[in-house]
JSON list of C-alpha atoms in Angstrom, two decimals:
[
{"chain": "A", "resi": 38, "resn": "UNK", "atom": "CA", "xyz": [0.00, 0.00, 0.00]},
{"chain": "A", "resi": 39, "resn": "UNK", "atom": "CA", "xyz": [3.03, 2.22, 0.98]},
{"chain": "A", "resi": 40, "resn": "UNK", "atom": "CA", "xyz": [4.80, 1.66, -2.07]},
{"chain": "A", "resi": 41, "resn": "UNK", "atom": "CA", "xyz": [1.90, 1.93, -4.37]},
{"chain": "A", "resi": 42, "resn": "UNK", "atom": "CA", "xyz": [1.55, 5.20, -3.14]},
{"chain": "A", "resi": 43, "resn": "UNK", "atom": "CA", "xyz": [4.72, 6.29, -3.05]},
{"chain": "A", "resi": 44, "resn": "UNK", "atom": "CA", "xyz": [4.85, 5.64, -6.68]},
{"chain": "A", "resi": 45, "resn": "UNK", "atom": "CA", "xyz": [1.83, 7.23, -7.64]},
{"chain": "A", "resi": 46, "resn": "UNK", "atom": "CA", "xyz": [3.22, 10.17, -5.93]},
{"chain": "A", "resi": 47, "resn": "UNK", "atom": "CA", "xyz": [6.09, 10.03, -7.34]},
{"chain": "A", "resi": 48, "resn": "UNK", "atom": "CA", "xyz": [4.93, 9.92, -10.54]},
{"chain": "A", "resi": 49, "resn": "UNK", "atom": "CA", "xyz": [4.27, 13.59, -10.69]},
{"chain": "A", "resi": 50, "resn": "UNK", "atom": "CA", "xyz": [5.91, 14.60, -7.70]},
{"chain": "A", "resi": 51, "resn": "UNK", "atom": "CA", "xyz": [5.54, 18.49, -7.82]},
{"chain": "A", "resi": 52, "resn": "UNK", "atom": "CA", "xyz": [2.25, 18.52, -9.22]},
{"chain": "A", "resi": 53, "resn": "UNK", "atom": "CA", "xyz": [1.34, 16.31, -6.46]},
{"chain": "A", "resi": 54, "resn": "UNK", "atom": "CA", "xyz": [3.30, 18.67, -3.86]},
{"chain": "A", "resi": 55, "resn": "UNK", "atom": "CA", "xyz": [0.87, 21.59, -4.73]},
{"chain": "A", "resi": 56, "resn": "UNK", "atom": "CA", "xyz": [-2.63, 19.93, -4.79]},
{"chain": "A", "resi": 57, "resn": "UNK", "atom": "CA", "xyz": [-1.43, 18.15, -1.20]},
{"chain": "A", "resi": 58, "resn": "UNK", "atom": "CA", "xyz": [-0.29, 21.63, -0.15]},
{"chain": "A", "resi": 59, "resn": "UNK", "atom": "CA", "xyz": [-3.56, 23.26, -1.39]},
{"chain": "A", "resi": 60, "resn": "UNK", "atom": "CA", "xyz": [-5.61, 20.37, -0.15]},
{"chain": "A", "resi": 61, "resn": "UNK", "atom": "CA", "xyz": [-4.21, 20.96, 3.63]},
{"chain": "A", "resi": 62, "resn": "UNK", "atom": "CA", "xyz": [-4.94, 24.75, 3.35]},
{"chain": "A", "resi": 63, "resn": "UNK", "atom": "CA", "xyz": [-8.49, 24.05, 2.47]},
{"chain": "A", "resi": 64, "resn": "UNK", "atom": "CA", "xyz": [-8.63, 21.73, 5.54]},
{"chain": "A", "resi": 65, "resn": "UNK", "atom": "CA", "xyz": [-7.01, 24.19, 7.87]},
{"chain": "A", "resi": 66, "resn": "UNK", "atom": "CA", "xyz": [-9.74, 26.05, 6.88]},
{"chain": "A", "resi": 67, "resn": "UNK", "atom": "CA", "xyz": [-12.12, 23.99, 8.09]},
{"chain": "A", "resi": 68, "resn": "UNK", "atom": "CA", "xyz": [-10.63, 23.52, 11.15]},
{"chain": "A", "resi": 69, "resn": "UNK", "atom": "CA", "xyz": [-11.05, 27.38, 11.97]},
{"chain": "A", "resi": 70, "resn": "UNK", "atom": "CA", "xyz": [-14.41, 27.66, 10.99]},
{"chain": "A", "resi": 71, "resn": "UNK", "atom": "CA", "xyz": [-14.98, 24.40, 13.49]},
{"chain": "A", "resi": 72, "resn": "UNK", "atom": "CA", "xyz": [-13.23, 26.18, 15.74]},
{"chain": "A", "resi": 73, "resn": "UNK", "atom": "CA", "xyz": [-15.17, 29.11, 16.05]},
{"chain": "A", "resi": 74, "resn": "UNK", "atom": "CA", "xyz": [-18.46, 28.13, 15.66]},
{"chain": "A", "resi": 75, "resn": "UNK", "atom": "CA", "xyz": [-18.44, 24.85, 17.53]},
{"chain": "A", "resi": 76, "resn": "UNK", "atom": "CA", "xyz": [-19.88, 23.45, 14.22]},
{"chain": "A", "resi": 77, "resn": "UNK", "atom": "CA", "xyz": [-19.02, 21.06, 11.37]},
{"chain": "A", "resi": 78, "resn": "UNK", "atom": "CA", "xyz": [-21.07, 22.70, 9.00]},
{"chain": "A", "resi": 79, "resn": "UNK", "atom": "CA", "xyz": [-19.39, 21.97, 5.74]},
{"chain": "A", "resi": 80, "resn": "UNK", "atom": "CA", "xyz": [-17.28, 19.49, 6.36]},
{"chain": "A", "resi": 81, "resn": "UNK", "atom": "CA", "xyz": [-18.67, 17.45, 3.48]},
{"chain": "A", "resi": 82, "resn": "UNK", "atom": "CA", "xyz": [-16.55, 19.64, 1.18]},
{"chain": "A", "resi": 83, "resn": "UNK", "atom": "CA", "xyz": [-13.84, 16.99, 2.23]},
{"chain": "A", "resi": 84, "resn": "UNK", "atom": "CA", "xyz": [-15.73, 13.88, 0.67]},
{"chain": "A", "resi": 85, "resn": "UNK", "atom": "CA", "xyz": [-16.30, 15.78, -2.23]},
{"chain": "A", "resi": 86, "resn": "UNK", "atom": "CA", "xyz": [-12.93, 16.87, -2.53]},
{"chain": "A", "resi": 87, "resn": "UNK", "atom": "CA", "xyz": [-12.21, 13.27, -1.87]},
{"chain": "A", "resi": 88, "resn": "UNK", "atom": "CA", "xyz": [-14.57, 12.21, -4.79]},
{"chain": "A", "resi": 89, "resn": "UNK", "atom": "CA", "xyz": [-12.54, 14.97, -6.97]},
{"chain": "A", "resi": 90, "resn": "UNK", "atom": "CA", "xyz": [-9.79, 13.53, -6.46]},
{"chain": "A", "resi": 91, "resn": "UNK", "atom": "CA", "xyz": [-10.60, 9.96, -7.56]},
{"chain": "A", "resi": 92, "resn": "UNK", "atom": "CA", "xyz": [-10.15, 10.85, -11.41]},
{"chain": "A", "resi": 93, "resn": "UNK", "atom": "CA", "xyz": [-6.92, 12.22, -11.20]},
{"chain": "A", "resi": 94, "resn": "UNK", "atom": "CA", "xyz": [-5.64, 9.03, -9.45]},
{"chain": "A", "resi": 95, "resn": "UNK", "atom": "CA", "xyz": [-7.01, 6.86, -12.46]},
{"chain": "A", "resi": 96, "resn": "UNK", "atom": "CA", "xyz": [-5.92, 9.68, -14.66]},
{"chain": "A", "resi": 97, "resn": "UNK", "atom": "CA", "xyz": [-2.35, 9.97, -13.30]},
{"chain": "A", "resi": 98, "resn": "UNK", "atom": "CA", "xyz": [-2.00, 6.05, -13.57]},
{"chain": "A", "resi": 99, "resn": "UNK", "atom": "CA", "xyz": [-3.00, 5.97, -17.13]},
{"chain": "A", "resi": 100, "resn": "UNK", "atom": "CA", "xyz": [-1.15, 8.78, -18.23]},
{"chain": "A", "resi": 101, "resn": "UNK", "atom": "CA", "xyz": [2.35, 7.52, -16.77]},
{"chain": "A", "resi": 102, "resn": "UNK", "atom": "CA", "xyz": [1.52, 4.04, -17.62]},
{"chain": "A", "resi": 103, "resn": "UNK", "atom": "CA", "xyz": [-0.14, 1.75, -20.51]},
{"chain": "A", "resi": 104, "resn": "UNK", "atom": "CA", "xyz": [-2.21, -0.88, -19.27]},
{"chain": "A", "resi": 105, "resn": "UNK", "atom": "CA", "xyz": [-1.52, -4.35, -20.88]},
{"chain": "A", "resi": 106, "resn": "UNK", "atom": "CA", "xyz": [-5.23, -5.17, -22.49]},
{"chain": "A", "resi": 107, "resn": "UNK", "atom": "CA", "xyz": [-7.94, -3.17, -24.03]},
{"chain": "A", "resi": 108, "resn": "UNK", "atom": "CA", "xyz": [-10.41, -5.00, -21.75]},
{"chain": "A", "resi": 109, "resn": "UNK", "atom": "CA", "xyz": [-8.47, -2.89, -18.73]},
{"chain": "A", "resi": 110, "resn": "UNK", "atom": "CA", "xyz": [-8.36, 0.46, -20.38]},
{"chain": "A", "resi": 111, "resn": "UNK", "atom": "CA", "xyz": [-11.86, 0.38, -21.16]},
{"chain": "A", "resi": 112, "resn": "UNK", "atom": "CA", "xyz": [-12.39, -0.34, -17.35]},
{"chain": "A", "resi": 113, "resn": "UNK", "atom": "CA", "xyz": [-10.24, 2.35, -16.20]},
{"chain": "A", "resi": 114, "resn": "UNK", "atom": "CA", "xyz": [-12.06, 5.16, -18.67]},
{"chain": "A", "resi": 115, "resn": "UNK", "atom": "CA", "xyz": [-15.07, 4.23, -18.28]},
{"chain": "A", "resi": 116, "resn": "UNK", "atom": "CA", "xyz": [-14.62, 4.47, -14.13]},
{"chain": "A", "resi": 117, "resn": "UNK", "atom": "CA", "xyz": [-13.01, 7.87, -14.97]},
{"chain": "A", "resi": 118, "resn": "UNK", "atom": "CA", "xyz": [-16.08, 8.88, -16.56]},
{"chain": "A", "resi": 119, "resn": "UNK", "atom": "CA", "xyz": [-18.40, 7.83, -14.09]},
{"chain": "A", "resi": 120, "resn": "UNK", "atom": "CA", "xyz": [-16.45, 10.61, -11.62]},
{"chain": "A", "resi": 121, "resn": "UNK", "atom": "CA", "xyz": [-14.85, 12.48, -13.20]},
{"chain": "A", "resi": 122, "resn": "UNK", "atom": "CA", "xyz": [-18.39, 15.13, -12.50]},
{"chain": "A", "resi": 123, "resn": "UNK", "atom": "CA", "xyz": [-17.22, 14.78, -9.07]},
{"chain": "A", "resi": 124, "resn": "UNK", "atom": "CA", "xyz": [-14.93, 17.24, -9.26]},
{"chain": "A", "resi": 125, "resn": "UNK", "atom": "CA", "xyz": [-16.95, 19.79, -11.05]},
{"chain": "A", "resi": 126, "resn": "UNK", "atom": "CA", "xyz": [-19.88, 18.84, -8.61]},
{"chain": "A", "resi": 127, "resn": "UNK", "atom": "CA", "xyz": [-18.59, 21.05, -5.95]},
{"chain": "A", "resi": 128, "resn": "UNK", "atom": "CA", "xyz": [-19.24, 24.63, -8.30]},
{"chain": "A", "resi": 129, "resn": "UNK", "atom": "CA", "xyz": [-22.55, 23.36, -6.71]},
{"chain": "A", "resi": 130, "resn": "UNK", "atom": "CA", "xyz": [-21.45, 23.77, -3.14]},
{"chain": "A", "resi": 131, "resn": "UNK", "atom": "CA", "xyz": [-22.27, 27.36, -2.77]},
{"chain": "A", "resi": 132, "resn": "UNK", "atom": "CA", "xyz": [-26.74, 26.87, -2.55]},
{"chain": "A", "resi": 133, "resn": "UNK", "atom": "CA", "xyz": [-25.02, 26.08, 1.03]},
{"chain": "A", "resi": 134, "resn": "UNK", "atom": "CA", "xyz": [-24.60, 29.68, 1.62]},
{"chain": "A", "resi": 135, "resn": "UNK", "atom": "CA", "xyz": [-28.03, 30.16, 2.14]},
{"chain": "A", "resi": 136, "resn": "UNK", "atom": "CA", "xyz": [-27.92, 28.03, 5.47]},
{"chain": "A", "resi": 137, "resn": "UNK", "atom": "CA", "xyz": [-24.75, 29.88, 6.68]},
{"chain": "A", "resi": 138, "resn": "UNK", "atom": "CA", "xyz": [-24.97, 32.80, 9.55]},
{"chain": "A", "resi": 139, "resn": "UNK", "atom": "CA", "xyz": [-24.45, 36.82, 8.45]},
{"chain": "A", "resi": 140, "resn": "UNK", "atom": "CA", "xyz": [-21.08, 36.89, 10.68]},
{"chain": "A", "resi": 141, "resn": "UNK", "atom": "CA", "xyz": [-19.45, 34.17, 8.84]},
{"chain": "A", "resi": 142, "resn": "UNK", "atom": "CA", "xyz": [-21.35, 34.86, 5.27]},
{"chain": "A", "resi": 143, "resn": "UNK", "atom": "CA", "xyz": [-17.74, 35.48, 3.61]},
{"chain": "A", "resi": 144, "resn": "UNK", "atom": "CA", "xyz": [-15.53, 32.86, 5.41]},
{"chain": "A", "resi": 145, "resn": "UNK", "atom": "CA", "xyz": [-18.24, 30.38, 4.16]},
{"chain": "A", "resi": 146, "resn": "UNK", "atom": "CA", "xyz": [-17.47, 32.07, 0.90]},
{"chain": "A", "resi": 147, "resn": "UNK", "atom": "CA", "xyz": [-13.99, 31.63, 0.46]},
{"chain": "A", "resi": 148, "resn": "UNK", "atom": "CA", "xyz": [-14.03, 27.98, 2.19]},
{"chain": "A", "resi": 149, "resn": "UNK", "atom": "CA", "xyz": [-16.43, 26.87, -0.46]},
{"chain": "A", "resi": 150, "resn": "UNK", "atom": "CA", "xyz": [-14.64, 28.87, -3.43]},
{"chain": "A", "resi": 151, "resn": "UNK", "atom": "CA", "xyz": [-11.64, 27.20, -2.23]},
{"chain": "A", "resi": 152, "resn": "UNK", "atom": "CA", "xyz": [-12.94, 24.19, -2.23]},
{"chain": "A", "resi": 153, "resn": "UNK", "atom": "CA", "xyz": [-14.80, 24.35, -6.15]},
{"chain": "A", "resi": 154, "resn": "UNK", "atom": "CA", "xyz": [-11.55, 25.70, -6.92]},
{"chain": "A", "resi": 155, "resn": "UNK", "atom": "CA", "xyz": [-9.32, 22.96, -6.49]},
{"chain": "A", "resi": 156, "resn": "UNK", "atom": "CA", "xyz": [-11.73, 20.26, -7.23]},
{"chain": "A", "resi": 157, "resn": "UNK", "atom": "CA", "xyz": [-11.95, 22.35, -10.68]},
{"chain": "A", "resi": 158, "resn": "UNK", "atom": "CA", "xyz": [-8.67, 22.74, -11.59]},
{"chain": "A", "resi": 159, "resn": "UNK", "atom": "CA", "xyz": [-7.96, 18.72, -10.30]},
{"chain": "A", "resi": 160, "resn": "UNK", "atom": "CA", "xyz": [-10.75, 17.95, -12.87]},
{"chain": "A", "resi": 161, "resn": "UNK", "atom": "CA", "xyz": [-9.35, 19.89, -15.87]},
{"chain": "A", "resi": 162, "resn": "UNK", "atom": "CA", "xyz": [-5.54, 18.48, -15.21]},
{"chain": "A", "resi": 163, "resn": "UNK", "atom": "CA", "xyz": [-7.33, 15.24, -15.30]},
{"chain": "A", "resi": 164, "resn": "UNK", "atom": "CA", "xyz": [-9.16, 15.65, -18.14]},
{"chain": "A", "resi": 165, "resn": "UNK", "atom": "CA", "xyz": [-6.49, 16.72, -19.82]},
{"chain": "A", "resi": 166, "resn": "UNK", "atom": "CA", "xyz": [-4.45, 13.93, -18.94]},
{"chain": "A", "resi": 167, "resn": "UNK", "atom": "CA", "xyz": [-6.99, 11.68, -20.18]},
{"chain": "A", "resi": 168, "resn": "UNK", "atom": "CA", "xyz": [-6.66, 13.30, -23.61]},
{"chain": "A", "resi": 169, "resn": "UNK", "atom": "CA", "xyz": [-3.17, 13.02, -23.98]},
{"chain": "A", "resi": 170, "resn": "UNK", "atom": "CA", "xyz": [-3.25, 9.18, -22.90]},
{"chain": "A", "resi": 171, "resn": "UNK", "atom": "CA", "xyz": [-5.43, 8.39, -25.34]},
{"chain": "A", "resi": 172, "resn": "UNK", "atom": "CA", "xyz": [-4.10, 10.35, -28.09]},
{"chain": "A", "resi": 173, "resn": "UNK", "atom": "CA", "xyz": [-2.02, 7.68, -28.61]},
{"chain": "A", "resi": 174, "resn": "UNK", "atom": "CA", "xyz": [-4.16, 5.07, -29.94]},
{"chain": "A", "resi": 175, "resn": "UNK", "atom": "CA", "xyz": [-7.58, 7.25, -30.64]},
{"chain": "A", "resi": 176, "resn": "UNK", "atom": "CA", "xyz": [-7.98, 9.77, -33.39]},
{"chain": "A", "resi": 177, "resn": "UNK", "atom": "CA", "xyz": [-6.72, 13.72, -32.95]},
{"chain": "A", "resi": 178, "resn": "UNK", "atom": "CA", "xyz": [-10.11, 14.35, -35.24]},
{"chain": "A", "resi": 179, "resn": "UNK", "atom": "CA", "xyz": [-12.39, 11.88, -33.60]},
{"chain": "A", "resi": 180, "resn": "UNK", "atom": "CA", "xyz": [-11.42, 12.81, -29.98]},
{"chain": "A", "resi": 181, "resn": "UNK", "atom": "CA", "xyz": [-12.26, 16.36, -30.96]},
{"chain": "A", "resi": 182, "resn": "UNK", "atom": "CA", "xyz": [-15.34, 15.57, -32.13]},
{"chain": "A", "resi": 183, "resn": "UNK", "atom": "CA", "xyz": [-16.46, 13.97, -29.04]},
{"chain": "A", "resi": 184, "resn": "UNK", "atom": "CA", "xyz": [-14.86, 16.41, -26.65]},
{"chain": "A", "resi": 185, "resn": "UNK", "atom": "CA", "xyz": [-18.06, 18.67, -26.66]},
{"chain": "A", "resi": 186, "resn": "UNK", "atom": "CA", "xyz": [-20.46, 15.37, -25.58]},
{"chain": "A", "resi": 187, "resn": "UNK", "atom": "CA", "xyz": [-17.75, 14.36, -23.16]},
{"chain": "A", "resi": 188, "resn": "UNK", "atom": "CA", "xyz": [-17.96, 17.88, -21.80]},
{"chain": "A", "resi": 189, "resn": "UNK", "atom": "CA", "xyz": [-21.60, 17.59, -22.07]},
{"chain": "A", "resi": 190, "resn": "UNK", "atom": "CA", "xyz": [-21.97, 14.43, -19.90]},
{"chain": "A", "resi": 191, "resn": "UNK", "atom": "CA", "xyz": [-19.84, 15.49, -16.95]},
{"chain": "A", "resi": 192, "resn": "UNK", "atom": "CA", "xyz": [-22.72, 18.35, -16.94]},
{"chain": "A", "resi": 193, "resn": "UNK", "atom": "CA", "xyz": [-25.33, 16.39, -16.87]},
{"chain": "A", "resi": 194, "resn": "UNK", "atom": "CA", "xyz": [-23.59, 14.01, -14.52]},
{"chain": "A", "resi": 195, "resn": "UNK", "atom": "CA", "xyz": [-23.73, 17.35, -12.23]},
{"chain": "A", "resi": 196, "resn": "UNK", "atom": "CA", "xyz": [-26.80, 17.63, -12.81]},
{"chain": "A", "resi": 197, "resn": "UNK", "atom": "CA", "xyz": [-27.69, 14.02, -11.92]},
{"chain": "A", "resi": 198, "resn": "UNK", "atom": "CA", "xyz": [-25.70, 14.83, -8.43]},
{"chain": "A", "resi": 199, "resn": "UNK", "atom": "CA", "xyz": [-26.93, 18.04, -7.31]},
{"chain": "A", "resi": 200, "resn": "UNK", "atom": "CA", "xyz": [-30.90, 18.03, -8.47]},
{"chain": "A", "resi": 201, "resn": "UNK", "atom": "CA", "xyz": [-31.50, 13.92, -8.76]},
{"chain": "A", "resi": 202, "resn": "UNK", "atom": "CA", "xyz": [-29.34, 13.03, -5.69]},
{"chain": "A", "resi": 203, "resn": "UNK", "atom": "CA", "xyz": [-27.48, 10.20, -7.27]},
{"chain": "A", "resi": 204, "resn": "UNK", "atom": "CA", "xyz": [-24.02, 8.93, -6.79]},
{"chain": "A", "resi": 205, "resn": "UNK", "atom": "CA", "xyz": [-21.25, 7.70, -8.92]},
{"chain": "A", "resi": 206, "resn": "UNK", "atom": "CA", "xyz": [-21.70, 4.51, -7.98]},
{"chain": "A", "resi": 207, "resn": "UNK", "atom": "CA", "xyz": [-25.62, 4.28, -8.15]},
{"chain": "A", "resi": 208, "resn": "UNK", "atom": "CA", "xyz": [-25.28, 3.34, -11.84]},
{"chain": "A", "resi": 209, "resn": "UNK", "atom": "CA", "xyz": [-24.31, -0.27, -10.25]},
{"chain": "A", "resi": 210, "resn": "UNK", "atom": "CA", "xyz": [-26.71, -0.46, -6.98]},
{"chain": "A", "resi": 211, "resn": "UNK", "atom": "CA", "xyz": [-29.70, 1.22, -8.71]},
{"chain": "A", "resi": 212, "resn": "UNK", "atom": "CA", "xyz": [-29.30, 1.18, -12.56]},
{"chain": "A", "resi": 213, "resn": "UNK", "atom": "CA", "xyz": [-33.59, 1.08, -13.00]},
{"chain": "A", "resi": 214, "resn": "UNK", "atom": "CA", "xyz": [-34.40, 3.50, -10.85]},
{"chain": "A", "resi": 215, "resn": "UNK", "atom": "CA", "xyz": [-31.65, 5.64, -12.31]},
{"chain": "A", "resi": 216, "resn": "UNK", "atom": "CA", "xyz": [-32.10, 5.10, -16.13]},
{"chain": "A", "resi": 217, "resn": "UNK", "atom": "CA", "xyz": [-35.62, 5.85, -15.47]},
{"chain": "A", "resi": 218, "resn": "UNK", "atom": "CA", "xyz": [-35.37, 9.39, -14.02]},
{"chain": "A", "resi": 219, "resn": "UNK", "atom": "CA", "xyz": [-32.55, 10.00, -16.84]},
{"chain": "A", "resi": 220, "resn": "UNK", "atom": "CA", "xyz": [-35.02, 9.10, -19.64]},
{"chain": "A", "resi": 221, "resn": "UNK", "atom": "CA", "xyz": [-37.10, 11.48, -17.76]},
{"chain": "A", "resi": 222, "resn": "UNK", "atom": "CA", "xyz": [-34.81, 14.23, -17.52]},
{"chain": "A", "resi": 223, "resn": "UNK", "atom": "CA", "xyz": [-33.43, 14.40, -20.88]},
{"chain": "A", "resi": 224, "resn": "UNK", "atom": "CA", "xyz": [-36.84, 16.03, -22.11]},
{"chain": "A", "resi": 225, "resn": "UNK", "atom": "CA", "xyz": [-36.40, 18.80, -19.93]},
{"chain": "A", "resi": 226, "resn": "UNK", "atom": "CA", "xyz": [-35.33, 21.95, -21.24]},
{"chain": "A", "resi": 227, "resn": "UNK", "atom": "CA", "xyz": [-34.14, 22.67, -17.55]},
{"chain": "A", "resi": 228, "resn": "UNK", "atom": "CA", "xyz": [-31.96, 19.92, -17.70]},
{"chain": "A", "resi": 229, "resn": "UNK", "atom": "CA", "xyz": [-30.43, 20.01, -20.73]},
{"chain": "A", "resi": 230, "resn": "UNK", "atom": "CA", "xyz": [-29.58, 24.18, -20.05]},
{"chain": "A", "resi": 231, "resn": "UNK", "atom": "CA", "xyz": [-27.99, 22.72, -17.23]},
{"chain": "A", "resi": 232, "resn": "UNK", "atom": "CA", "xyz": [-25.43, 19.97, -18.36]},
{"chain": "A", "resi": 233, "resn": "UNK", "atom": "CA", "xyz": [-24.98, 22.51, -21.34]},
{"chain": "A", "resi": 234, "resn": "UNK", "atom": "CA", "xyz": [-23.98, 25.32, -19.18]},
{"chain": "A", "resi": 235, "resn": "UNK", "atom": "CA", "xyz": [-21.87, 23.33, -17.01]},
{"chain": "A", "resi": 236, "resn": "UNK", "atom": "CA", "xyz": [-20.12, 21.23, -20.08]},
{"chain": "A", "resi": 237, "resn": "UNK", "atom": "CA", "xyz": [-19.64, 24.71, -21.95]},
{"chain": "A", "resi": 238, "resn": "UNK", "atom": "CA", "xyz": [-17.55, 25.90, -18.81]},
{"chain": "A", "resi": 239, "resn": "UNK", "atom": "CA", "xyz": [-15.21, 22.38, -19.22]},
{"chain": "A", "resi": 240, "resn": "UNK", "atom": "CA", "xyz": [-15.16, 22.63, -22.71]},
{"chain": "A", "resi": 241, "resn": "UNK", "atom": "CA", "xyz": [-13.79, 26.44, -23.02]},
{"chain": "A", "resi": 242, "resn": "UNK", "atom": "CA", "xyz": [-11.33, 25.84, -19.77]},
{"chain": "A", "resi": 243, "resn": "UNK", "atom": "CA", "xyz": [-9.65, 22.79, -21.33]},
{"chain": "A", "resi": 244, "resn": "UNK", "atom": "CA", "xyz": [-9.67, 24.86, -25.07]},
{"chain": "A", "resi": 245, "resn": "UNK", "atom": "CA", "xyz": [-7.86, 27.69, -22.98]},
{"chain": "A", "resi": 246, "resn": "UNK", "atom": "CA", "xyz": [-5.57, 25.49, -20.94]},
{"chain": "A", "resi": 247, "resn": "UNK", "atom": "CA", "xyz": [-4.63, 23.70, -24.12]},
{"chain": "A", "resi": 248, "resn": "UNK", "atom": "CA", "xyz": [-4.00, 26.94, -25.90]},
{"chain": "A", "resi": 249, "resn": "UNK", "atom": "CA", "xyz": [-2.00, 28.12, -23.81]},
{"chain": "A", "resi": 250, "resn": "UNK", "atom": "CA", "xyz": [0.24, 24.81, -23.28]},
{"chain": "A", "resi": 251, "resn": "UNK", "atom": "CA", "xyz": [0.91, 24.71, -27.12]},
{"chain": "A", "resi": 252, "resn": "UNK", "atom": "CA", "xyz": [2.11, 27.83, -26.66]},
{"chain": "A", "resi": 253, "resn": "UNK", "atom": "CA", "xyz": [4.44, 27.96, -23.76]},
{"chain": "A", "resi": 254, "resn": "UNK", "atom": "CA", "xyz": [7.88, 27.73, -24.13]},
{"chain": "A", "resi": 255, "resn": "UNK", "atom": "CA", "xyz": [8.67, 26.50, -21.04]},
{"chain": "A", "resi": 256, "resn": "UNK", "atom": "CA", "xyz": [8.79, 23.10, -19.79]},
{"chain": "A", "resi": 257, "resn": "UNK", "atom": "CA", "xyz": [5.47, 23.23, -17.13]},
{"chain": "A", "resi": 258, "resn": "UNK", "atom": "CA", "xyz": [2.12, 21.71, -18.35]},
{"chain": "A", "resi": 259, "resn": "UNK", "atom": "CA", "xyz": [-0.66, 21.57, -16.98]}
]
């Protein structure tokens, strides 16, 4: 367990140095809000940082190495895609401001934009280390072509979190009940406005982030 670890951190070592870092500072904060109002009134920002983080790790693993069989990358990506709206789920996080108290109205603030924040930018680095991955063996035409309904699920798989209530994993312990509502859902301008807006915010990030990687002239990537 130690080792596997290790490696994985290893793997992208200073990369992995600044989310840790930035992790810890959103936990500190935390702390202090618990702190001073006896309360642990969003600490659920940690699971869902936690959930963010999942498609990074599967990311990260694919990206610095090629599994053997198709059978196993198919696994991996299609896991990836089942969280990776985890870590743009937390934009959602601020409707908890109306529940907050007037004296702490803009530590709540930054705690939560701190939070969407880095489960953002975890998301795009691991979307965009998806798309390198498989640039190897997919098409540079066909993978842009589906970028936009890639983009466009992970906003409906907000969607699906924030308004439906459903989990990642809910595809596997209640696949009726959750194809159902979907086939539901997908007839609802509402809905579809939604996973649009959301996907539209992935899609022009990534654009921008991969923009401005083809043309840096120094070494760092994103």
């Amino acid at each position: 367990m130690i080792t596997t670890l290790s490696r994985f951190y290893f793997s992208n070592r200073k990369l992995n140095f600044i989310l840790i870092m930035c992790s810890f500072y959103a936990f500190v904060l935390l702390l202090l809000r618990a702190k001073i109002t006896h309360s642990i009134f969003l600490f659920f920002l940690i699971w869902n940082l936690f959930l963010a983080c999942i498609p990074y790790v599967i990311s990260t693993y694919l990206y610095f190495n090629s599994p053997t069989t198709s059978l196993k990358k198919g696994i991996l990506y299609s896991i990836w895609l089942l969280y990776i709206p985890n870590s743009f789920y937390i934009l959602t996080d601020f409707v908890h401001l109306k529940h907050t108290e007037s004296t702490i109205f803009y530590y709540d603030l930054l705690i939560i934009a701190v939070y969407a924040s880095l489960g953002f930018t975890i998301g795009i680095i691991s979307f965009q280390q998806m798309l390198t991955s498989a640039n190897t063996y997919l098409n540079h035409k066909l993978m842009n072509l589906g970028l936009p309904f890639i983009c466009f699920l992970i906003g409906f798989g907000v969607y699906i979190g924030r308004e439906l209530r459903y989990n990642s994993w809910d595809i596997l312990h209640k696949p009726i009940a959750l194809i159902a509502d979907l086939a539901i859902e997908l007839t609802q301008y509402q809905t579809i406005g939604f996973a649009f807006s959301y996907g539209s915010l992935v899609y022009i990030t990534l654009k921008i982030i991969q923009h401005l990687n083809k043309n840096n002239k120094s070494n760092i990537k994103l």
